[in-house]
Coordinates of C-alpha atoms in Angstrom, one line a residue:
Chain S
D1 CA 0.0 0.0 0.0
I2 CA 1.1 3.6 -0.7
V3 CA 1.2 5.7 2.4
V4 CA 1.5 9.4 2.7
T5 CA 2.6 10.7 6.1
Q6 CA 2.8 14.3 7.3
S7 CA 4.8 15.8 10.1
P8 CA 4.1 17.2 12.6
D9 CA 0.5 16.4 13.3
S10 CA 0.1 19.9 14.9
L11 CA 2.1 23.0 14.9
A12 CA 1.9 26.4 16.7
V13 CA 3.7 29.3 15.2
S14 CA 3.8 33.0 16.2
L15 CA 2.3 35.6 13.9
G16 CA 4.9 36.7 11.3
E17 CA 7.0 33.7 11.8
R18 CA 7.6 30.7 9.4
A19 CA 5.6 27.5 9.5
T20 CA 7.0 24.3 7.9
I21 CA 5.0 21.1 7.2
N22 CA 6.6 18.0 5.9
C23 CA 5.1 15.3 3.7
K24 CA 6.6 11.9 2.9
S25 CA 5.3 9.3 0.4
S26 CA 6.2 5.7 0.7
H27 CA 6.6 5.6 -3.1
S28 CA 8.1 8.2 -5.4
V29 CA 5.5 10.6 -6.9
S30 CA 7.9 12.0 -9.5
Y31 CA 7.8 10.9 -13.1
S32 CA 9.0 12.5 -16.3
N33 CA 10.2 15.7 -14.5
K34 CA 6.8 16.2 -12.8
D35 CA 6.0 15.8 -9.1
Y36 CA 2.5 14.7 -8.6
L37 CA 2.0 16.2 -5.2
A38 CA -0.5 18.8 -4.0
W39 CA -1.2 20.7 -0.8
Y40 CA -4.6 21.7 0.4
Q41 CA -5.8 24.1 3.1
Q42 CA -9.0 23.4 5.0
K43 CA -10.6 25.9 7.4
P44 CA -13.3 24.8 9.9
G45 CA -16.6 24.2 8.2
Q46 CA -15.2 24.7 4.7
P47 CA -14.2 22.4 1.9
P48 CA -10.5 21.9 1.2
K49 CA -8.9 24.5 -1.0
L50 CA -6.0 23.8 -3.4
L51 CA -2.9 25.7 -2.5
I52 CA 0.0 24.1 -4.4
K53 CA 0.1 21.6 -7.3
W54 CA 3.0 19.9 -9.0
A55 CA 4.8 20.2 -5.6
S56 CA 5.7 23.9 -6.1
T57 CA 3.2 25.7 -8.3
R58 CA 0.8 28.0 -6.4
A59 CA -2.8 27.7 -7.4
S60 CA -4.6 30.8 -8.7
G61 CA -5.0 33.5 -6.1
V62 CA -2.8 31.9 -3.4
P63 CA -0.6 34.4 -1.6
D64 CA 3.1 34.1 -2.3
R65 CA 3.9 33.5 1.4
F66 CA 2.9 29.9 0.6
S67 CA 5.5 27.8 -1.1
G68 CA 6.1 24.2 -1.8
S69 CA 9.3 22.3 -2.5
G70 CA 10.7 18.7 -2.7
S71 CA 10.8 15.8 -5.1
G72 CA 10.6 12.1 -5.2
T73 CA 9.2 11.1 -1.8
D74 CA 9.9 14.1 0.4
F75 CA 8.1 17.4 0.2
T76 CA 7.6 20.6 2.3
L77 CA 5.0 23.3 2.5
T78 CA 6.4 26.6 3.9
I79 CA 4.3 29.5 5.1
S80 CA 6.5 32.6 5.4
G81 CA 5.1 35.4 7.6
L82 CA 2.2 33.6 9.2
Q83 CA -1.0 35.5 9.3
A84 CA -4.1 34.9 11.5
E85 CA -6.1 33.7 8.5
D86 CA -3.7 30.8 7.9
V87 CA -5.0 28.9 10.9
A88 CA -6.3 25.7 9.3
V89 CA -5.6 22.0 8.7
Y90 CA -3.2 21.4 5.8
Y91 CA -3.1 18.2 3.7
C92 CA -0.7 16.9 1.2
Q93 CA -1.8 14.5 -1.5
R94 CA -0.3 12.3 -4.2
Y95 CA -2.1 12.2 -7.5
N96 CA 0.0 10.0 -9.8
G97 CA -2.7 7.4 -10.0
T98 CA -5.1 5.6 -7.7
P99 CA -5.5 5.7 -4.8
Y100 CA -5.1 9.4 -4.4
N101 CA -3.9 9.2 -0.9
F102 CA -3.9 12.2 1.4
G103 CA -1.7 12.7 4.4
Q104 CA -3.4 12.6 7.8
G105 CA -3.3 16.4 8.0
T106 CA -1.4 19.0 10.0
R107 CA -3.2 21.4 12.3
L108 CA -1.7 24.9 12.3
E109 CA -2.4 27.3 15.1
I110 CA -1.1 30.6 16.4
K111 CA 1.3 30.6 19.3
Chain Q
Q1 CA -17.0 30.4 -12.5
V2 CA -16.9 26.8 -11.5
H3 CA -19.7 25.6 -9.3
L4 CA -20.1 22.2 -7.7
V5 CA -23.2 21.5 -5.7
E6 CA -23.6 18.2 -3.9
S7 CA -27.0 16.9 -2.7
G8 CA -28.7 13.7 -1.6
G9 CA -27.2 13.3 1.9
G10 CA -29.2 12.5 4.9
V11 CA -29.7 10.1 7.8
V12 CA -30.1 6.4 6.8
Q13 CA -30.0 3.1 8.6
P14 CA -27.1 0.6 8.2
G15 CA -27.5 -1.7 5.3
T16 CA -29.5 0.7 3.2
S17 CA -28.6 2.6 0.0
L18 CA -28.2 6.3 -0.9
K19 CA -27.4 8.1 -4.1
L20 CA -25.5 11.4 -4.0
S21 CA -25.5 13.9 -6.8
C22 CA -23.0 16.6 -7.7
E23 CA -24.4 19.2 -10.2
T24 CA -21.7 21.2 -12.0
S25 CA -21.6 24.4 -14.0
G26 CA -19.1 26.9 -15.3
F27 CA -16.9 24.6 -17.3
I28 CA -17.1 22.0 -20.1
F29 CA -18.1 19.0 -18.1
S30 CA -16.9 16.4 -20.6
N31 CA -13.4 17.7 -20.5
Y32 CA -12.6 17.0 -16.9
A33 CA -12.2 14.1 -14.5
M34 CA -14.4 14.2 -11.4
H35 CA -13.9 12.8 -7.9
W36 CA -15.7 12.0 -4.7
V37 CA -13.8 12.5 -1.5
R38 CA -15.2 12.0 2.0
Q39 CA -14.4 13.1 5.5
A40 CA -15.6 11.4 8.6
P41 CA -16.4 13.7 11.6
G42 CA -13.2 15.2 13.0
K43 CA -11.1 13.1 10.7
G44 CA -9.0 13.6 7.5
L45 CA -9.7 13.4 3.8
E46 CA -10.3 10.0 2.1
W47 CA -10.5 9.7 -1.7
V48 CA -13.5 7.6 -2.7
A49 CA -13.8 7.5 -6.5
I50 CA -12.9 9.0 -9.9
I51 CA -14.5 9.1 -13.3
W52 CA -12.3 10.3 -16.2
Y53 CA -13.4 12.9 -18.7
D54 CA -14.6 10.3 -21.2
G55 CA -16.6 8.4 -18.6
T56 CA -15.1 5.1 -19.6
S57 CA -12.5 4.9 -16.9
K58 CA -13.8 4.7 -13.3
F59 CA -11.9 3.7 -10.2
H60 CA -13.0 3.3 -6.6
A61 CA -11.1 3.0 -3.3
D62 CA -10.4 -0.6 -2.5
S63 CA -11.6 0.0 1.1
L64 CA -15.1 0.3 -0.2
K65 CA -15.2 -3.3 -1.2
G66 CA -17.4 -2.7 -4.3
R67 CA -20.2 -1.1 -2.4
F68 CA -20.0 2.4 -4.0
T69 CA -20.2 3.2 -7.8
I70 CA -19.5 6.5 -9.5
S71 CA -21.4 7.5 -12.6
R72 CA -22.3 10.6 -14.6
D73 CA -24.9 12.2 -16.9
I74 CA -23.4 14.5 -19.4
S75 CA -26.7 15.9 -20.4
K76 CA -27.1 17.2 -16.8
S77 CA -23.4 17.9 -16.1
T78 CA -23.8 15.8 -13.0
I79 CA -21.9 13.0 -11.3
Y80 CA -23.4 10.6 -8.9
L81 CA -22.2 8.2 -6.1
Q82 CA -24.4 5.2 -5.6
M83 CA -23.7 3.9 -2.1
N84 CA -25.0 0.5 -1.1
S85 CA -24.8 -1.6 2.0
L86 CA -24.1 1.5 4.1
R87 CA -22.2 1.1 7.3
V88 CA -21.8 3.4 10.4
E89 CA -18.2 4.1 9.3
D90 CA -19.5 5.6 6.0
T91 CA -20.8 8.6 8.0
G92 CA -19.2 11.8 7.0
V93 CA -19.2 14.8 4.6
Y94 CA -19.0 13.8 0.9
Y95 CA -17.4 16.2 -1.4
C96 CA -17.2 16.2 -5.2
A97 CA -14.1 17.7 -6.7
R98 CA -13.0 18.6 -10.2
G99 CA -9.6 17.5 -11.5
L100 CA -7.3 20.0 -13.2
G101 CA -7.5 17.9 -16.4
G102 CA -9.3 15.0 -18.0
D103 CA -7.4 12.1 -16.7
G104 CA -6.5 10.9 -13.3
Y105 CA -3.1 12.6 -13.1
T106 CA -4.0 16.1 -11.9
S107 CA -4.7 17.8 -8.6
F108 CA -8.2 18.5 -7.3
D109 CA -8.7 22.1 -8.3
D110 CA -12.3 22.9 -7.3
W111 CA -14.5 21.5 -4.5
G112 CA -18.1 21.6 -3.6
Q113 CA -19.4 22.4 -0.2
G114 CA -20.2 18.8 0.6
T115 CA -23.2 16.8 1.6
L116 CA -23.5 15.1 5.0
V117 CA -24.3 11.4 5.2
T118 CA -25.2 9.9 8.6
V119 CA -25.5 6.2 8.9
S120 CA -27.1 5.3 12.2
S121 CA -29.6 2.9 13.6

């Protein structure tokens, strides 16, 4: 089975500081110079929202304080200059075929 | 503007069936893959099923053990999820999501608001 694991499970960061969330896939999600890895943000009572696709491409309208990096099996979501509205649960997801596994989620709070 | 509106959720007893709908607008329905994703109360996201742009390729999560079936009606720009032999653990919010492209190798770019399914005796 393909497993996607995030770390940490929860994170508290001060306003204006940097938040870093890691994502590891048990199998490579990279193929033909593409990384099939996305990041989503979910706020309470709302559906998920796509933040990052292809591991490092911001979705339309996403602020540039959100950035993604990594390749192969290890990826990182970085939020630079944390703002109050960034409080949410963040999920990574592989999409290089079924099953489209999500990580377990990382809850981000303000310290 | 892309709109995805789920419906059909409700409270049902274990062992019964339910059919969810996701009505779409704002894009060319036949050009995109569509997904169902669910979320149990207080839990994470679980992918359920995909139907490719051409409707010929459909895949479901192995964990469902053949109980759920995804389908679509191009004339209504709508996808469906037929859920049979429902279990308590199927309780949750069911979202439909649109893929970035037509096949199964793209991120989930747009999401509906979800419909709540509660399976309880």
